[in-house]
Structures are given as C-alpha cells and as structure tokens.
Coordinates of C-alpha atoms in Angstrom, one line a residue:
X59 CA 7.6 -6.5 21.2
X60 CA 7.6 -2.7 21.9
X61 CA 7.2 -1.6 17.8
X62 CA 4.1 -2.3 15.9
X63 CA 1.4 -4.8 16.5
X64 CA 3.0 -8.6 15.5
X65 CA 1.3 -11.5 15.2
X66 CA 0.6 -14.2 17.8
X67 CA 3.9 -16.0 18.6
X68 CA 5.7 -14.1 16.3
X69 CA 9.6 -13.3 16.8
X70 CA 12.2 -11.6 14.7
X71 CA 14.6 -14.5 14.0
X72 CA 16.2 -16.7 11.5
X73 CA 13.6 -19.2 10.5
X74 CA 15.0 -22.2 8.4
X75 CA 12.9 -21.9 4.8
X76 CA 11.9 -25.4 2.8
X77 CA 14.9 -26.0 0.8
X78 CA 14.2 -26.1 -2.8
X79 CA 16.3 -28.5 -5.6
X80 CA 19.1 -26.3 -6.6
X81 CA 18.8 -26.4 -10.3
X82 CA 15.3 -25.2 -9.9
X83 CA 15.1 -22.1 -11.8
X84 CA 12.8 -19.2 -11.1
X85 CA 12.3 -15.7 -13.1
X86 CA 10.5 -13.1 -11.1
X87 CA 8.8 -10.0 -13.5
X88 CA 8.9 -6.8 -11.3
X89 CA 11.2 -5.4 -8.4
X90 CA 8.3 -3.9 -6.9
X91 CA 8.3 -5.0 -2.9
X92 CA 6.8 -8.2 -3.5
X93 CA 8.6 -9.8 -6.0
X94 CA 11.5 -8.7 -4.3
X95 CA 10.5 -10.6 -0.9
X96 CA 9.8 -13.3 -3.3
X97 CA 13.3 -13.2 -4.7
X98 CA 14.7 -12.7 -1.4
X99 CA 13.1 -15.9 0.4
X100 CA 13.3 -18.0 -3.0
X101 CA 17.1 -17.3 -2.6
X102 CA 17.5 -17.8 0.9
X103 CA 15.9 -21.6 0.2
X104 CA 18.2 -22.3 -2.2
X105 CA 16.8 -21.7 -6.1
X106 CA 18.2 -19.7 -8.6
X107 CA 16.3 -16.7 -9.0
X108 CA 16.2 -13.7 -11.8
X109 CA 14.6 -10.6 -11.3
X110 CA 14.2 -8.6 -14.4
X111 CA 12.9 -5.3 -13.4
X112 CA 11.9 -2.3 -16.5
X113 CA 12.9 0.5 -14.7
X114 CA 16.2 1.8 -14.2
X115 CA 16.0 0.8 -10.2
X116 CA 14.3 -1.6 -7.5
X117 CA 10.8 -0.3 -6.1
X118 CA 8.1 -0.3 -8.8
X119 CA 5.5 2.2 -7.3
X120 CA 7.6 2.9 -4.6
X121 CA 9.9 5.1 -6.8
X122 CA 11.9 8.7 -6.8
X123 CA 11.2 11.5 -8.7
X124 CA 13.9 14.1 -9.5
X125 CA 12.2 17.3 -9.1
X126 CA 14.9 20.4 -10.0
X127 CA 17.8 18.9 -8.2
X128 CA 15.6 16.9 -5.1
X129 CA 15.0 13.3 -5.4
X130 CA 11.5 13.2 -3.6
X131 CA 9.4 9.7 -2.8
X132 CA 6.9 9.9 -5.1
X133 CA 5.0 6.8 -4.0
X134 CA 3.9 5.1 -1.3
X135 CA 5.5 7.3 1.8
X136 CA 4.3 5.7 5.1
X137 CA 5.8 2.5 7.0
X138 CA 3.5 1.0 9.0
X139 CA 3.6 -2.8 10.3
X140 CA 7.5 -3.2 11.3
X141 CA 7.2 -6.4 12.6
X142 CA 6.8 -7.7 9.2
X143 CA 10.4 -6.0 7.5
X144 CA 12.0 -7.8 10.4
X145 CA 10.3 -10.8 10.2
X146 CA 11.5 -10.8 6.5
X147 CA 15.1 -9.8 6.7
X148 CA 15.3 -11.8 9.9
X149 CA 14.1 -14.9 8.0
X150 CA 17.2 -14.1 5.6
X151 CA 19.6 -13.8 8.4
X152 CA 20.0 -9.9 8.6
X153 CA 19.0 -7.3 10.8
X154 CA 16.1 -4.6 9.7
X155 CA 18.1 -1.9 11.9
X156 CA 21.0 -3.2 10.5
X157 CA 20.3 -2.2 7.1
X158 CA 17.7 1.1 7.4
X159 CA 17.5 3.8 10.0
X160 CA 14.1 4.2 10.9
X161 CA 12.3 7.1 13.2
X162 CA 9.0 6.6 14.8
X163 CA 7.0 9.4 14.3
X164 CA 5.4 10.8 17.3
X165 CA 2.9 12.7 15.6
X166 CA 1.0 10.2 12.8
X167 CA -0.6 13.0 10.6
X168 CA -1.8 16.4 11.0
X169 CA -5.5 17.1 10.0
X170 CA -7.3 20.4 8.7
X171 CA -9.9 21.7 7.5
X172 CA -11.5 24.7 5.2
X173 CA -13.0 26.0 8.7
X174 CA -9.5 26.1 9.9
X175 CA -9.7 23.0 12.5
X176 CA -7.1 21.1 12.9
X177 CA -6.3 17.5 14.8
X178 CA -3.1 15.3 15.3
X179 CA -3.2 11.8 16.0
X180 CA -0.2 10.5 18.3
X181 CA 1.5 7.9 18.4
X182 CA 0.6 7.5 22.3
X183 CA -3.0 6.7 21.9
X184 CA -3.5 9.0 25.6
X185 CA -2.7 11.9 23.8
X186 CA -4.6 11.2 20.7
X187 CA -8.1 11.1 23.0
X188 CA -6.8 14.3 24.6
X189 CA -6.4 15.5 21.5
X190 CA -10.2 14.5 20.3
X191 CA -12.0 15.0 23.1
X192 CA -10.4 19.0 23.4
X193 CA -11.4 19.3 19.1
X194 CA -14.5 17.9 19.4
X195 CA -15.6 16.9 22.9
X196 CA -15.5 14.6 25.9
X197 CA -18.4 12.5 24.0
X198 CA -16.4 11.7 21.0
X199 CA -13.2 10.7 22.9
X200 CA -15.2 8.9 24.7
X201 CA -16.6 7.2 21.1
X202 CA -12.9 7.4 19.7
X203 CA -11.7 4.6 22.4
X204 CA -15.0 2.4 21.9
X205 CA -13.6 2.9 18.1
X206 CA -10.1 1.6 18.6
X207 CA -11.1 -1.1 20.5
X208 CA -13.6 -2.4 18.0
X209 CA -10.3 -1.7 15.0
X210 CA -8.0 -3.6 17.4
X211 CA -10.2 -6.5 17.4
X212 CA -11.4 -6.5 13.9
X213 CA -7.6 -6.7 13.6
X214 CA -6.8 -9.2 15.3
X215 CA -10.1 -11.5 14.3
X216 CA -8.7 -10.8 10.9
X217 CA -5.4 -11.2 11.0
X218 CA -5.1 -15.0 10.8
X219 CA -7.2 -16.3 8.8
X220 CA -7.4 -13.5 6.2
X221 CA -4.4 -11.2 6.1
X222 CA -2.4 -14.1 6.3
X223 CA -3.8 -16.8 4.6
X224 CA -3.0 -17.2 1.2
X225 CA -6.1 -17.9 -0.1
X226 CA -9.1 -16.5 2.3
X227 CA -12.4 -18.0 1.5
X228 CA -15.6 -17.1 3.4
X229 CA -16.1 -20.6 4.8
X230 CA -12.8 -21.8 5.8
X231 CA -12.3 -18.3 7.2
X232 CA -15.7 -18.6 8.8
X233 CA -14.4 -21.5 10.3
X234 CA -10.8 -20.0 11.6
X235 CA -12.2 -17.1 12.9
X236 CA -14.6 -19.4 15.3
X237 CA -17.7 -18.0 17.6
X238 CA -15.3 -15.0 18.9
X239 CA -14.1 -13.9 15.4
X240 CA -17.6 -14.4 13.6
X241 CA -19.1 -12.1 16.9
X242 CA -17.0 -9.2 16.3
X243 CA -17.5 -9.2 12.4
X244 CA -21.1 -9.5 13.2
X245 CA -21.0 -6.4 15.7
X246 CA -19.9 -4.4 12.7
X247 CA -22.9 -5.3 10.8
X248 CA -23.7 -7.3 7.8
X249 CA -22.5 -6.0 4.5
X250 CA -22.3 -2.6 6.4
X251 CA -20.1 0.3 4.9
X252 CA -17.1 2.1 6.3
X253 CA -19.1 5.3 6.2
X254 CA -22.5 4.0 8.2
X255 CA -19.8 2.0 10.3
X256 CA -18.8 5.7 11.1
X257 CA -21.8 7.2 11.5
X258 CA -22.8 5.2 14.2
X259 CA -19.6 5.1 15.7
X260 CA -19.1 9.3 15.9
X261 CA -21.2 11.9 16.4
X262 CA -18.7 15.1 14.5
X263 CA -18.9 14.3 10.7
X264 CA -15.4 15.9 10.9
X265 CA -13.7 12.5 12.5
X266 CA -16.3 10.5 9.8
X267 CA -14.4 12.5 7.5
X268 CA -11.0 11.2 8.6
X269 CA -11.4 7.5 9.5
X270 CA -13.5 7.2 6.3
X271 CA -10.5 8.2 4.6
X272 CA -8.6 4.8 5.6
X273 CA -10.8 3.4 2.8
X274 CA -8.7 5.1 0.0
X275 CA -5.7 3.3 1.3
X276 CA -7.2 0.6 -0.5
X277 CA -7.9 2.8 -3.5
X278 CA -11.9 2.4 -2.7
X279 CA -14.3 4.8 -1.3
X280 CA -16.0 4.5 2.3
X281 CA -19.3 4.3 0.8
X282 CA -18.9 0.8 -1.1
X283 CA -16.0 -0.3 1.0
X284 CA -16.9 -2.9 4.0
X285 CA -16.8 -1.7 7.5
X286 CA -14.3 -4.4 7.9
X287 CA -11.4 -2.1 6.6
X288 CA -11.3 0.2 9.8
X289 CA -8.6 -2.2 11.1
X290 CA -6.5 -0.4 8.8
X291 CA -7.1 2.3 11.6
X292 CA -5.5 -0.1 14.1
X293 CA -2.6 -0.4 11.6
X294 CA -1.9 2.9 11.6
X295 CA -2.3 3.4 15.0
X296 CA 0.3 0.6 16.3
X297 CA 3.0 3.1 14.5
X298 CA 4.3 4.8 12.0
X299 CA 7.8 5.7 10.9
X300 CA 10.2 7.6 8.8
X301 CA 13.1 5.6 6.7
X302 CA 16.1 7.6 6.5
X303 CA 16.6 7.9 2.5
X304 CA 12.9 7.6 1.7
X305 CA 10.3 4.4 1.2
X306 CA 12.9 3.6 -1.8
X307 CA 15.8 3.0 0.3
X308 CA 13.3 0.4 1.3
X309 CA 13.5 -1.6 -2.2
X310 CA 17.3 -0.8 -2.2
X311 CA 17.9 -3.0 0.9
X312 CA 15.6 -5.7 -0.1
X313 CA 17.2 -5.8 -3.3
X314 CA 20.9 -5.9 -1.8
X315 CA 20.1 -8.3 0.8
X316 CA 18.5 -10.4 -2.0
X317 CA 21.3 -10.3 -4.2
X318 CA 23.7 -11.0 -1.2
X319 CA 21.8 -14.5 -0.4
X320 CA 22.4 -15.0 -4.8
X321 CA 19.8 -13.4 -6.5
X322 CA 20.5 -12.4 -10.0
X323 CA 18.8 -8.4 -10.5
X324 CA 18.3 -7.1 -13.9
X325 CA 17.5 -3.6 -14.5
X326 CA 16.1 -1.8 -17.7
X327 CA 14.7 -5.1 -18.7
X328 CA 11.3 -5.1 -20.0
X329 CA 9.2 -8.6 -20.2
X330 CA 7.3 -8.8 -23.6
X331 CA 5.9 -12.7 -23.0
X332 CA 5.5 -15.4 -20.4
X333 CA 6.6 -18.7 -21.9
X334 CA 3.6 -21.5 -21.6
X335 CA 4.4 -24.8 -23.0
X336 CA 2.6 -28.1 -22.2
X337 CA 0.5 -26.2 -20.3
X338 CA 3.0 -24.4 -18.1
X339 CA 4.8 -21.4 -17.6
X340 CA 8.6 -21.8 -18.6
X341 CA 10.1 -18.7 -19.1
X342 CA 10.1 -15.3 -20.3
X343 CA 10.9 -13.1 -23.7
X344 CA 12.4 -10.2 -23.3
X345 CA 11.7 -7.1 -25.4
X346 CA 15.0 -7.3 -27.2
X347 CA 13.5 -11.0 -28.1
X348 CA 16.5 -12.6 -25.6
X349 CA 14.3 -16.2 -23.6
X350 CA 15.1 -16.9 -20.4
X351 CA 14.0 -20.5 -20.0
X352 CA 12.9 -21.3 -16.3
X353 CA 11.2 -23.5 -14.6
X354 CA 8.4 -21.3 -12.8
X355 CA 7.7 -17.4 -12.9
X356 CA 6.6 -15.0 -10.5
X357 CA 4.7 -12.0 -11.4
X358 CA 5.1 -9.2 -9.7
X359 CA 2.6 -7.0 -10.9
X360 CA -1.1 -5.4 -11.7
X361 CA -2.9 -8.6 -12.4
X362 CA -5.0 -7.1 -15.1
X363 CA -1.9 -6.6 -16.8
X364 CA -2.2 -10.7 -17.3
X365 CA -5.5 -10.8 -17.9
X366 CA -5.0 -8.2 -20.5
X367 CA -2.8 -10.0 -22.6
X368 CA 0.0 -7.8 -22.3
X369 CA 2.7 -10.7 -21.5
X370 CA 1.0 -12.8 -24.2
X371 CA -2.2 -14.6 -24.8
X372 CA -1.1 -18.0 -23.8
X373 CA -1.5 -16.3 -20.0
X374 CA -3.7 -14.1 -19.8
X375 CA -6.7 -16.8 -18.9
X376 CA -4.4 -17.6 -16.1
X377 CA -6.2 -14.3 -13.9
X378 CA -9.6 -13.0 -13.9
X379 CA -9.8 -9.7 -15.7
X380 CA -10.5 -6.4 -13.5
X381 CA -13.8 -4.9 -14.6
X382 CA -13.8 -1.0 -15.4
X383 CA -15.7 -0.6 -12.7
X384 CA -14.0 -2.8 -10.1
X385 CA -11.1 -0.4 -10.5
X386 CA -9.3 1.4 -7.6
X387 CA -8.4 4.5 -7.3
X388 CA -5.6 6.9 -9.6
X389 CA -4.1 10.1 -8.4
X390 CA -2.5 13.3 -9.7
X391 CA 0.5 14.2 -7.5
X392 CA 3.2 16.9 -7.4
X393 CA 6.6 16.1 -6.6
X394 CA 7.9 19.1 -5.7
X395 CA 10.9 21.0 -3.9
X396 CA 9.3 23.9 -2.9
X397 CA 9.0 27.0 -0.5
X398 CA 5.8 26.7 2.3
X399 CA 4.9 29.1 5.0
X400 CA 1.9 29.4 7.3
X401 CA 1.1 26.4 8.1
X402 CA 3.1 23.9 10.2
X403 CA 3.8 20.7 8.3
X404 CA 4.3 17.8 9.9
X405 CA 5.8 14.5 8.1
X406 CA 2.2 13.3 7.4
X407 CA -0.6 16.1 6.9
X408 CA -4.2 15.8 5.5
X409 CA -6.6 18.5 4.1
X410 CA -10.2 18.1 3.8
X411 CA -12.9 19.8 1.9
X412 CA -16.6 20.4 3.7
X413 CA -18.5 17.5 1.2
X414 CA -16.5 14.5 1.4
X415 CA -18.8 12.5 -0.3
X416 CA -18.9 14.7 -3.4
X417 CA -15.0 13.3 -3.8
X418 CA -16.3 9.9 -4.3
X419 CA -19.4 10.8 -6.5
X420 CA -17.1 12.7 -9.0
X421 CA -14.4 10.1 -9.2
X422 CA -16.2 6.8 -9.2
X423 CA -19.5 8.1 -10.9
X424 CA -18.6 10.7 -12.9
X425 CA -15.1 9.6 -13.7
X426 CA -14.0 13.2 -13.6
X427 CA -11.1 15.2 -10.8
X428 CA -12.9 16.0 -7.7
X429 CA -14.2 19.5 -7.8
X430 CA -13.7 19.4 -3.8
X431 CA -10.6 17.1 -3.2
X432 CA -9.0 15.8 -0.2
X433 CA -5.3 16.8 -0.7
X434 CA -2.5 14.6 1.3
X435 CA 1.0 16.3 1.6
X436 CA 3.8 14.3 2.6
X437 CA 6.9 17.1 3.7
X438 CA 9.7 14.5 3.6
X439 CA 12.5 16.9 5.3
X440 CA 10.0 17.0 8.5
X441 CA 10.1 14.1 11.0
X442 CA 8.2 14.7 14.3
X443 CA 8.0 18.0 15.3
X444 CA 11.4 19.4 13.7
X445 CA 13.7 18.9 10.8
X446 CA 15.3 15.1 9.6
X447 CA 18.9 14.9 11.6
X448 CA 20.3 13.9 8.7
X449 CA 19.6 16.3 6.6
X450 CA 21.5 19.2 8.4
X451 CA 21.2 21.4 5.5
X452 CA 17.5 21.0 5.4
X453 CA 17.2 23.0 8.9
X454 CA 18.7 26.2 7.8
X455 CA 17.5 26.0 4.3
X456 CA 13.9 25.9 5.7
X457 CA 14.6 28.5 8.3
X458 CA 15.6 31.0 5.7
X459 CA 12.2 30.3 3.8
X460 CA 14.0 27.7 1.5
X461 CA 12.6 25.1 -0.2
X462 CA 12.0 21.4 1.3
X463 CA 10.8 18.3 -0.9
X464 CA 6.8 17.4 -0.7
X465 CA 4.6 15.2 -2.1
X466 CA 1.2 16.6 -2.7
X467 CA -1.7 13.9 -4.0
X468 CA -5.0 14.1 -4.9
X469 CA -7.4 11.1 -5.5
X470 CA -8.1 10.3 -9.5
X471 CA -10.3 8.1 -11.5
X472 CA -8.0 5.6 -13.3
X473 CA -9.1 6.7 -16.5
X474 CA -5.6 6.6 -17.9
X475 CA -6.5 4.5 -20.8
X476 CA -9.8 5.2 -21.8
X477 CA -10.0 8.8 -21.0
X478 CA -6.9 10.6 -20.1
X479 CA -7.0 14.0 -18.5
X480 CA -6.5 16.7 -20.5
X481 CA -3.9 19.4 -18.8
X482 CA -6.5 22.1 -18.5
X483 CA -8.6 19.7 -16.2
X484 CA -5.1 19.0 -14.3
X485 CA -4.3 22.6 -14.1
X486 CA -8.2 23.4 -12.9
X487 CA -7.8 20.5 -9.9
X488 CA -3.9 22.8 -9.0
X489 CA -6.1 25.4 -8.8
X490 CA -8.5 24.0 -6.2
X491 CA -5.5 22.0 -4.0
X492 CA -3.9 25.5 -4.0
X493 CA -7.1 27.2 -2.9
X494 CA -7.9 24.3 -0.2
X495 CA -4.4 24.7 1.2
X496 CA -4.3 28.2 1.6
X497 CA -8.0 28.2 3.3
X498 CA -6.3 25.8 5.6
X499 CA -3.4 28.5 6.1
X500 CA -0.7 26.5 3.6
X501 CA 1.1 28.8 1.3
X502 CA 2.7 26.3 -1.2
X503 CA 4.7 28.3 -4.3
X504 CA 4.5 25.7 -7.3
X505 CA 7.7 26.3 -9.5
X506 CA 7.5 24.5 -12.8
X507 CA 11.0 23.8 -12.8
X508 CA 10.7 22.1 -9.6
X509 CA 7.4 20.4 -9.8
X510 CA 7.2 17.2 -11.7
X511 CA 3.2 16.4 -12.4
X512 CA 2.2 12.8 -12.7
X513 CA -1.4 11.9 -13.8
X514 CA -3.4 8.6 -14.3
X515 CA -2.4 9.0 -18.1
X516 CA 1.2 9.0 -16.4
X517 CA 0.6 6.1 -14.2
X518 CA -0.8 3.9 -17.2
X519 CA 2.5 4.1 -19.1
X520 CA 4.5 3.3 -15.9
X521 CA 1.6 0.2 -15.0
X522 CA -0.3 -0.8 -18.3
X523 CA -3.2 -2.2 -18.2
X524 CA -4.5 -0.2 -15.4
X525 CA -5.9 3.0 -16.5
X526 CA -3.8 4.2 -13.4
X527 CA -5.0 2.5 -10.8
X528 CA -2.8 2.2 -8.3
X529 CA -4.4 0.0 -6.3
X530 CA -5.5 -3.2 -7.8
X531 CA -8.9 -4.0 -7.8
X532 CA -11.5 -1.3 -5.4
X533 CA -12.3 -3.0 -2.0
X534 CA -16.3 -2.8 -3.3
X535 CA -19.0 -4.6 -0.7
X536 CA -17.9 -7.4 1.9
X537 CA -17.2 -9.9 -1.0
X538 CA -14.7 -8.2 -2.5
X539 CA -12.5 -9.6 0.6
X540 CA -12.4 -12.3 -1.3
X541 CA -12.1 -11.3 -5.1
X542 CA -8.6 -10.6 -5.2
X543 CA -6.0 -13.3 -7.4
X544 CA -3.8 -15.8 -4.5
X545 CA -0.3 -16.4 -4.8
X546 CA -1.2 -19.0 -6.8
X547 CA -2.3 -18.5 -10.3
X548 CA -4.6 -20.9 -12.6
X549 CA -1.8 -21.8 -14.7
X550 CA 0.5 -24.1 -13.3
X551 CA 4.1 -22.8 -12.5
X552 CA 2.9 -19.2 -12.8
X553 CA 2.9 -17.2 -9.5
X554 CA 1.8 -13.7 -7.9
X555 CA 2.8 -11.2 -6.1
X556 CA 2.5 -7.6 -5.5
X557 CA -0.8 -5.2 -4.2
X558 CA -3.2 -6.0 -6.7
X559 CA -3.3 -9.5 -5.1
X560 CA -4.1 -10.9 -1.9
X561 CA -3.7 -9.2 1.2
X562 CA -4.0 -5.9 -0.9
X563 CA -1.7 -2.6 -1.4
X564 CA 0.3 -0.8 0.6
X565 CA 3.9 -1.7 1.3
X566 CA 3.4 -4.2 4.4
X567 CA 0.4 -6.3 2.4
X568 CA 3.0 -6.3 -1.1
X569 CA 5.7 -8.0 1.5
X570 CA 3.5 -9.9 2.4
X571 CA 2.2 -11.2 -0.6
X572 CA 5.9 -11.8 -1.5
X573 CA 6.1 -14.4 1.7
X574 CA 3.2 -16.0 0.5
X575 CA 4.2 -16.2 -3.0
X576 CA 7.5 -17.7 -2.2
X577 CA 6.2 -20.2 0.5
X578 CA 3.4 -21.2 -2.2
X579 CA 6.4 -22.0 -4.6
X580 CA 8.7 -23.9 -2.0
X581 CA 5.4 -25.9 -1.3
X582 CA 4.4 -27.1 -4.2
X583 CA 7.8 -27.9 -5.3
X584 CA 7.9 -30.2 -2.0
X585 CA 4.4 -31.5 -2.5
X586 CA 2.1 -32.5 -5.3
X587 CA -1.0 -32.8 -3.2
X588 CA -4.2 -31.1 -3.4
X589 CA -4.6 -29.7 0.2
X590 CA -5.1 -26.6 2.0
X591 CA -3.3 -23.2 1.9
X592 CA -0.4 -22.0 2.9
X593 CA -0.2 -19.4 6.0
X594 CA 2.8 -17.3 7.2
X595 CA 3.3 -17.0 11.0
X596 CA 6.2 -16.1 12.8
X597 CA 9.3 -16.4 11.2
X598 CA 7.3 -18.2 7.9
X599 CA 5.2 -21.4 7.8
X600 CA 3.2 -23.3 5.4
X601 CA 0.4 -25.6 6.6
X602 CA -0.1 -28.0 3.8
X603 CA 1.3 -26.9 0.3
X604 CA -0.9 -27.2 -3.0
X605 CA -3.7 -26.0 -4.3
X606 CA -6.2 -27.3 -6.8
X607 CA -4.9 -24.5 -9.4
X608 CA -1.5 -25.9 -9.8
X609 CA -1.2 -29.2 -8.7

C-alpha cells in the first residue's frame, strides 16, 4: 500500500463486525475521535448507540477557533497513519477519499533555529539525508539512516503487541514480541531515555534537539520518556498530510458516517453522572437532570476526570487517579489570522531555542512557562511549497501581505487547576515566542482582535480534571508503557476511549482506542469468559473477548 506504513496483512475493506443483540443499548460520553470510532463501529454491528457530546460540535480537542472572521484548527493539526482512517471507514462500508480530501505534504516540517539554521524533512526519505548531511554533515546522514532504521524496527517490534493490543503487559508482550522483538528493544538500552537514545545516536545536538522533540507528542519530556518512543519518528516519517477543511472536518465525517450507519448525536449535552446500579454502569444524568438508561457506557474522555469524581462517586474507583506529577504536558497557543513576512512558512514549521533542556526543567520542575520555549506554528493556508488550491483567495490575499490563519503553541505545565497563569506570565512567554521568531527571521503581527489566547487555565474548563493536560498521563520511564487505563474499565459495563488511554494521544492512537473500545464491547457481549485481550488487525479482530475486569 503506497500511503503510510499499515500493518502486516492489513487491507482497506469492509470487514464484517460481531453483531451485537439489537436492543442492546450503549451511551458514549464525548465526540472526541475515539468515542466517535466507538459509535461508529458499535453502530455498524448493530446496537443502539447515543453520543452526547458538551460542545456545540464533534471533535473534542480537535476543535475550531474563530479568530476575527477565520475559523483556524486549534488542536491537533497533523495526520499521520492513513492506513488506519481507511481501515475505519472501510470497516463501515465507506471510502476515506470518499468523504475527505487529503494532500500529502512533501515537505513534513520546516526547522530553525536562533543561529538562523534551518532543516526540512521530506517526505522522500533521499532527500531528507541530503538534506542532513548538507546541514550538518556526511557523518550525521550517515547516523540519520542508522536512526530510521532502528525507529522502523522499534515500530514494527511494537506495533503488535503494544500499539495494538488492548491491554499491553510486559510479559505477554515479552512473549509476542519473541527473540527478534525483545533484541531490538534491548539494542535501545534498558530503561534508556529518548535524550541518551539520541546522544548516542547523533553527533549535532541540533538534530538531538529535534528528534527529542517527538517526546512532547506524548506530552512528556525526552529526558524521562523511554527511548522506545523514537518510533513516533517512523510515524511521522511514513507521511504526513493536509485535510482539506482542517483536522475538524475529520470529526465531521466520522460523525456523519456514524450517524448514517444509526447513531443517535447529541450536542450541547453535558454528562453530570454515570449511573452504577448492582454494581454496573447503566446510564447517564444529564445536567438538566434528564437519565438516559443504557445498558453499557463508553467514556470518551481524560480518565482522571473518572477518577476525580466528576461523573459521580459511584465511578470514580472504576480508573486509577493521575498523580500531579504523572501529568503531561499543557500549552498556551494563539489562534490567530494574521500578517507574516520574512520567513517562509511551510504547513508544519518548528523553532528552537539554544538550551532545550531548560524547557523541560522549567515546566516539569518548576511548574512555570519556559523562559526559552520551543514554538510550533502550524500556517494552515500553506500546503507544500505554495498556497491550499482550495483556498483561491488565500493566494492573493498572502501575496498582497494579507493575513493567513496560524496556530502558534508553546509547551505549558498543566497547572490549570492548582495554579493558573496569571496574564502577565502569558503576555511575558508572547514576548519571548515573538523574540524567538523574529531571531529566526519570522515577523508575526499579533492583532488582539484576531488572536484568540488559550491557556492551561483555558484547557481545564474545556477538560476538567486535568489541570490542562492535554495529554493524558506523561510517558515517564519504560513502565509507564504500561500505566495507561485499557478499553476496559474496573467496573463492569463501563468502557474507554480517547488519548489518555491506551495506545496514547494523538489522532491515529484516539482511533484507535475507539476500535478497541468497541471490539472490547462486542466481545464481552458475545462472551462471558475470562480470557485474553482483544487485538485489532486488518480490517478489525478480536482474539478472545473478556477480561478479568468485567467479566
């Protein structure tokens, strides 16, 4: 298959789903990605299924922000791992191309620095050694293909038995992986960090710099988190593209096709409770005190929010709570529609500072804004090396200096709850992405009236509980592979989805969770054994069908 990296024996087809009872009744609490893949593939095998979503439209973090008159994505902005959107809407008899126009990207990001280097990374993995070896030599292009061979195989040791599996463990996983697997895990190093992963494997701190930063796509810094996550490296590098209409028209097509195969969608519908009785989830209350009786529930987001008690005591020992410091990270961004000169954007660019590690120390142990930030701006009218086709406007507009839509972030504790930023620290860390840019050569003009500013004190009114992380729980140490909630909850009839559970954030792994919520579900409503896990392959498949928690 020419797009992405897909499983072994995987194919984009219609794959026949368990078929549930049909008066089985399931309420599913969040449209974010993965409870919409839930709703979508508990649909699809035949159960009646509500989604009751608090926001006014489908996506959770993956939401707009009107800034002036420009709807901008304000959340996650890259697509990465096709195969898995058309194994999904393949599975409900639809066609990914059918329903989204996407655009590989030839260029994945542009990088820069204060010194005024700069690097893209191609999609054609030729030109990205080119690229390396003419910013930094023929020694570290040399190191940069020992690199992606070791994230390809990391990948695809992983893959399996961890990305997934519904419920990794470090012996069965031990046992999937085999003598290959276990070998190229070893080769990394035992509980070995991204960053001394990277020191080893390149000799310019520059490139340390920028594969370290893979790390923070699991909210986590490359000093704590395990070498293990450079396959996110290979992720990236088996393609990236642009969705015509933004990451959100993502959620919209989910949440049509979902609603085409008989899913019910409420919006502006807020969950105060989940329903327990005899032991057993069984509904919800809404905030207006209307109950929906059902007979299981899917969560579809932050776990601590459980654990918490924030959808009532009766569940909240259903989830392990997140400690403080097992949190991921928050972010301030700026969604802007704004005017830009000097430097030339691509879809995906990256600026660094000169003391990465000083990011880290100030967020996770001082709890404070970075005094020396990375800054990631996402310039959504830009795909490849020229202006989106279908945005005609856009061209002439940014021609004549006008203004195009951006997304500027910059990594955050998630302090939301315990110690929100106050707006002169907020305004201080503008100050110092404005600066960074414009060392870089970025000129970014930052009108109020077309700038909206969200901070973690923002993002833990949109995702309570969290303090603003945005990432579930920090991918700390090589155990922490492991620490993350299953589909499967400890209170029977209760479900999970979404990126604070296993595989993790980012779009693809929130899908994916979604599959494996769904096929956990359709299994134990076909089985009441105590067996195994379940494991999406291919079109979707579960290898036994209960688990101890729920049976």
């Amino acid at each position: 298959m020419p797009d992405g990296h897909p499983p072994p024996g995987f194919a984009a087809r219609s794959v026949p789903l368990p078929r549930a009872p049909r008066d089985h009744r399931t309420v599913v609490v969040g449209a974010g990605v993965g409870g919409l893949v839930t709703a979508l593939q508990l649909a699809c095998a035949g159960v009646q299924v509500t989604v009751l979503e608090r926001a006014a439209t489908p996506g959770g973090k993956m939401r707009r922000v009107e800034a002036g008159t420009a709807s901008v994505d304000s959340g996650p902005t890259v697509f990465t791992m096709r195969w898995v959107f058309e194994q999904i809407f393949a599975g409900a008899g639809a066609s990914l191309d059918d329903r989204l126009r996407l655009t590989p990207l030839s260029v994945l990001a542009r990088h820069a620095w204060r010194d005024g280097s700069r690097l893209d990374l191609f999609a054609d993995h030729e030109r990205s050694v080119d690229a390396i070896g003419d910013f930094a030599g023929a020694a570290e292009a040399k190191r940069f293909r020992a690199f992606c061979a070791q994230a390809r195989d990391v990948y695809d040791a992983l893959e399996g038995p961890y990305i997934r599996s519904s419920r990794p463990g470090l012996v069965g996983m031990g046992t999937s992986l085999g003598m290959r697997g276990m070998k190229e895990l070893v080769k990394l190093g035992p509980f070995t960090s991204l960053a001394s992963n990277l020191v080893r494997q390149f000799g310019d701190p520059r490139l340390r710099q920028l594969f370290g930063r893979y790390a923070t796509y699991c909210g986590s810094s490359p000093w704590t988190a395990p070498a293990t996550l450079l396959l996110v490296a290979q992720v990236e590098m088996d393609g990236v593209w642009s969705v015509d209409g933004g990451m959100h028209a993502l959620a919209c097509a989910l949440a049509a096709l979902a609603q085409e195969r008989g899913a019910t969608l409420r919006y502006g519908t807020a969950v105060d409770e989940i329903l327990v009785r005899d032991g057993r989830a069984c509904g919800v209350v809404l905030a207006g005190g209307e109950r929906l009786e059902s007979d299981s529930v899917v969560f579809n987001g932050d776990v601590h929010a459980l654990a918490s008690g924030c959808l009532g005591d009766a569940v909240a020992p259903a989830v392990d709570r997140v400690p403080y410091a097992a949190r991921s990270l928050s972010a301030v961004t700026w969604s802007m529609h704004a005017r830009t000169r000097g430097f030339p954007l691509e879809s995906h660019n990256v600026f660094f500072d000169d003391d990465y590690a000083s990011e880290f120390r100030d967020i996770f142990g001082a709890g404070r804004l970075p005094s020396k930030p990375t800054v990631y701006v996402c310039a959504q009218d830009r795909v490849g090396n020229g202006i989106d086709p279908a945005l005609p406007d856009a061209g002439s507009s940014l021609a004549a200096g006008g203004r195009e839509r951006l997304l500027c972030l910059v990594n955050a504790p998630a302090s939301g709850d315990s110690r929100p930023l106050e707006p002169s620290e907020i305004d201080a860390c503008e100050r110092r992405m404005q600066a960074l840019l414009s060392h870089c050569g970025l000129e970014m003009e930052i009108d109020p009236a077309t700038t909206v500013r969200t901070s973690p004190n923002d993002f833990e009114q949109l995702f309570p509980a969290t303090g603003g992380s945005l990432y579930g729980r920090a991918t700390q140490g090589w155990m922490a592979l492991f620490k993350r909630s299953s589909s499967s909850s400890r209170l029977p009839g209760l479900y999970l989805a979404g990126g604070s559970v296993h595989p993790g954030p980012g779009v693809p792994m929130a899908a994916m969770s979604g599959q494996l919520a769904a096929a956990t579900l359709l299994g134990h409503l076909a089985s009441t054994r105590r067996s195994g896990r379940v494991v999406i392959s291919g079109g979707m498949s579960t290898r036994s069908v209960t688990t101890a928690a729920t049976a």
